[in-house]
Amino acid sequence: MTLELHLAPYAARAGASRGRHYPEAAPLSRTEFQRDRDRIIHSTAFRRLEYKTQVFVNHEGDLFRTRLTHSLEVAQIGRSIARNLHLNEDLVEAIALAHDLGHTPFGHAGQDALNACMQAYGGFEHNLQSLRAVDRLEQHYGAFDGLNLMFETREGILKHCSLANARELGELGQRFLEGRQPTLEAQLANLADEIAYNNHDIDDGLRSGLITTAQLEEVDLYARHRRQVEQVFPGIKGRRAIYETLRRMIDVLVLDLIDTSGRLIAERAPANVEQVRSSAPMIRFSDTMRHEATQLKRFLYDNLYRHYLVNRMTSKARRIIAELFQAFLNEPALLPPDYQQAPADGAGDTAAQARKIADYIAGMTDRYAMREHRRLFAIDDL
Ligand code: MG
């Protein structure tokens, strides 16, 4: 496809793709991966991201990241790195915008709670659920369920996967069983995700008052750049100082990733995507930067994600999800008709009903889940 002529030989190309499950005529005015990105943006699951928690529950404040703004930041960071490495920007963007589609309401608390509820029925994993959303749950097209995305987009969405699940996924699960890598675009989207959340969670954490700039002095990456900012803008304070620091941190992470990955790619000189797949990961940070990024991650884990006020919200979220699940499992008649399994006719029906409930709950936004919980449990709320 002429629109992809600028790509490096190791980049993913529509022409060399494993294609779509249901064959479709090639698009006329865009690449296949642009078409994937467009389908993702038009999906219902994508619009729901606006009201799903990243770290802070949506109603806690209007300026915190949501899954939607997070996904946009991942796409932005991913695209600029992709362009530098002559990778397929459209594919990176599609993966970035879709990577969190399967997230439950209330962030990781919701995922853990739903996974606990689903233990007897095959478990619940948000990453696999993102794939399920684009493969099956979206109902937009006459000819198929799901969005019928390109193999490489679906592969990129499936960042990790248990071996048991991989065995059930056929071609898509193969790489987990064989220890092979996905495209460089998928590897890149994964690290762009990490760059995005590490930095925006600092911003949100400070904004919420749950962490302080004084605490952040123990994080080398932050402290170093905060000092640089002070040199350029002596006496700078407040949000401007935070933004000036964070933009430098993002920049240095992005540049390190471009530099380290670019050198690795040049060394190994993969001639095509097949060689990328059979090689060790090539999109990575330098050892020093990996060390600093891990330090930052640990700081956020200890001081923000486990903050007692976050724990309180997490605990409420867990109860809401668990109670919704149990109520629906005990009385499927409470579910909207689309989510009721056809009447039982043999073994496995409870598992199928449980999966439908998990799909329903996973699709909920934070506020929808809270409302639904009130509708089921508050006697004066209908
Ligand atoms: Mg993410």
Short mmCIF file of N, CA, C and O in Angstrom, two decimals, residues 81 195 199 220-222 224-225 228 244-260 284-286 288-290 292-293 296:
data_model
loop_
_atom_site.label_atom_id
_atom_site.label_comp_id
_atom_site.label_asym_id
_atom_site.label_seq_id
_atom_site.Cartn_x
_atom_site.Cartn_y
_atom_site.Cartn_z
N ILE A 81 7.13 8.24 19.19
CA ILE A 81 8.26 7.28 19.19
C ILE A 81 8.24 6.48 17.88
O ILE A 81 9.27 6.27 17.25
N ILE A 195 5.05 4.91 30.24
CA ILE A 195 5.52 6.31 30.32
C ILE A 195 4.35 7.21 30.68
O ILE A 195 4.44 8.08 31.54
N ASN A 199 3.90 9.12 34.65
CA ASN A 199 3.97 10.58 34.74
C ASN A 199 2.63 11.22 35.10
O ASN A 199 2.57 12.10 35.94
N ASP A 220 14.59 9.71 41.99
CA ASP A 220 15.70 10.37 41.29
C ASP A 220 15.25 11.11 40.03
O ASP A 220 15.66 12.23 39.77
N LEU A 221 14.43 10.43 39.23
CA LEU A 221 14.00 11.01 37.96
C LEU A 221 13.26 12.34 38.18
O LEU A 221 13.46 13.31 37.45
N TYR A 222 12.45 12.37 39.22
CA TYR A 222 11.73 13.60 39.54
C TYR A 222 12.68 14.66 40.09
O TYR A 222 12.73 15.80 39.61
N ARG A 224 15.88 15.13 39.94
CA ARG A 224 16.84 15.67 38.98
C ARG A 224 16.20 16.72 38.08
O ARG A 224 16.73 17.80 37.86
N HIS A 225 15.03 16.41 37.58
CA HIS A 225 14.37 17.34 36.65
C HIS A 225 13.76 18.53 37.37
O HIS A 225 13.69 19.62 36.82
N GLN A 228 16.56 20.91 37.60
CA GLN A 228 16.77 21.57 36.29
C GLN A 228 15.78 22.70 36.08
O GLN A 228 16.14 23.78 35.62
N GLU A 244 6.45 21.64 34.33
CA GLU A 244 7.77 21.78 33.72
C GLU A 244 8.64 20.55 34.04
O GLU A 244 9.45 20.12 33.23
N THR A 245 8.46 20.03 35.26
CA THR A 245 9.23 18.84 35.65
C THR A 245 8.74 17.61 34.88
O THR A 245 9.54 16.86 34.31
N LEU A 246 7.43 17.43 34.83
CA LEU A 246 6.87 16.24 34.19
C LEU A 246 7.16 16.21 32.69
O LEU A 246 7.44 15.16 32.13
N ARG A 247 7.13 17.38 32.05
CA ARG A 247 7.38 17.35 30.60
C ARG A 247 8.82 16.94 30.33
O ARG A 247 9.10 16.25 29.35
N ARG A 248 9.72 17.34 31.23
CA ARG A 248 11.12 16.91 31.06
C ARG A 248 11.27 15.41 31.31
O ARG A 248 12.05 14.73 30.65
N MET A 249 10.53 14.91 32.27
CA MET A 249 10.61 13.47 32.56
C MET A 249 10.08 12.65 31.38
O MET A 249 10.70 11.66 30.97
N ILE A 250 8.97 13.08 30.83
CA ILE A 250 8.41 12.35 29.68
C ILE A 250 9.41 12.40 28.53
O ILE A 250 9.70 11.38 27.89
N ASP A 251 9.95 13.58 28.33
CA ASP A 251 10.89 13.76 27.23
C ASP A 251 12.10 12.83 27.34
O ASP A 251 12.49 12.16 26.39
N VAL A 252 12.66 12.77 28.54
CA VAL A 252 13.87 11.98 28.71
C VAL A 252 13.56 10.48 28.58
O VAL A 252 14.35 9.70 28.02
N LEU A 253 12.39 10.07 29.02
CA LEU A 253 11.99 8.66 28.88
C LEU A 253 11.78 8.32 27.40
O LEU A 253 12.22 7.28 26.91
N VAL A 254 11.11 9.24 26.70
CA VAL A 254 10.86 9.01 25.27
C VAL A 254 12.18 8.96 24.50
O VAL A 254 12.41 8.04 23.69
N LEU A 255 13.06 9.91 24.77
CA LEU A 255 14.33 9.94 24.04
C LEU A 255 15.18 8.71 24.34
O LEU A 255 15.81 8.14 23.44
N ASP A 256 15.16 8.27 25.59
CA ASP A 256 15.92 7.07 25.94
C ASP A 256 15.37 5.85 25.21
O ASP A 256 16.13 5.02 24.71
N LEU A 257 14.05 5.78 25.15
CA LEU A 257 13.43 4.63 24.48
C LEU A 257 13.76 4.63 22.98
O LEU A 257 14.09 3.59 22.40
N ILE A 258 13.71 5.80 22.37
CA ILE A 258 14.03 5.90 20.94
C ILE A 258 15.49 5.51 20.70
O ILE A 258 15.81 4.70 19.82
N ASP A 259 16.36 6.05 21.54
CA ASP A 259 17.78 5.83 21.38
C ASP A 259 18.16 4.36 21.60
O ASP A 259 18.81 3.72 20.76
N THR A 260 17.73 3.81 22.74
CA THR A 260 18.08 2.42 23.06
C THR A 260 17.48 1.45 22.04
O THR A 260 18.17 0.56 21.53
N ARG A 284 12.97 -1.08 24.17
CA ARG A 284 13.26 -1.09 25.61
C ARG A 284 14.02 0.16 26.03
O ARG A 284 14.59 0.87 25.21
N PHE A 285 14.01 0.40 27.34
CA PHE A 285 14.79 1.48 27.93
C PHE A 285 16.22 1.00 28.15
O PHE A 285 16.48 -0.20 28.24
N SER A 286 17.14 1.95 28.29
CA SER A 286 18.49 1.60 28.73
C SER A 286 18.39 1.07 30.16
O SER A 286 17.40 1.32 30.85
N THR A 288 19.91 2.02 32.85
CA THR A 288 19.82 3.11 33.82
C THR A 288 18.39 3.65 33.88
O THR A 288 17.83 3.88 34.96
N MET A 289 17.80 3.88 32.72
CA MET A 289 16.45 4.45 32.68
C MET A 289 15.43 3.45 33.21
O MET A 289 14.48 3.83 33.89
N ARG A 290 15.63 2.17 32.91
CA ARG A 290 14.74 1.14 33.42
C ARG A 290 14.76 1.16 34.95
O ARG A 290 13.74 1.10 35.62
N GLU A 292 15.50 3.72 36.88
CA GLU A 292 14.83 4.92 37.38
C GLU A 292 13.31 4.83 37.23
O GLU A 292 12.57 5.29 38.10
N ALA A 293 12.88 4.26 36.12
CA ALA A 293 11.44 4.13 35.90
C ALA A 293 10.84 3.18 36.93
O ALA A 293 9.72 3.39 37.42
N LEU A 296 10.42 4.95 40.24
CA LEU A 296 9.24 5.81 40.19
C LEU A 296 7.95 5.01 40.37
O LEU A 296 7.05 5.38 41.13
#
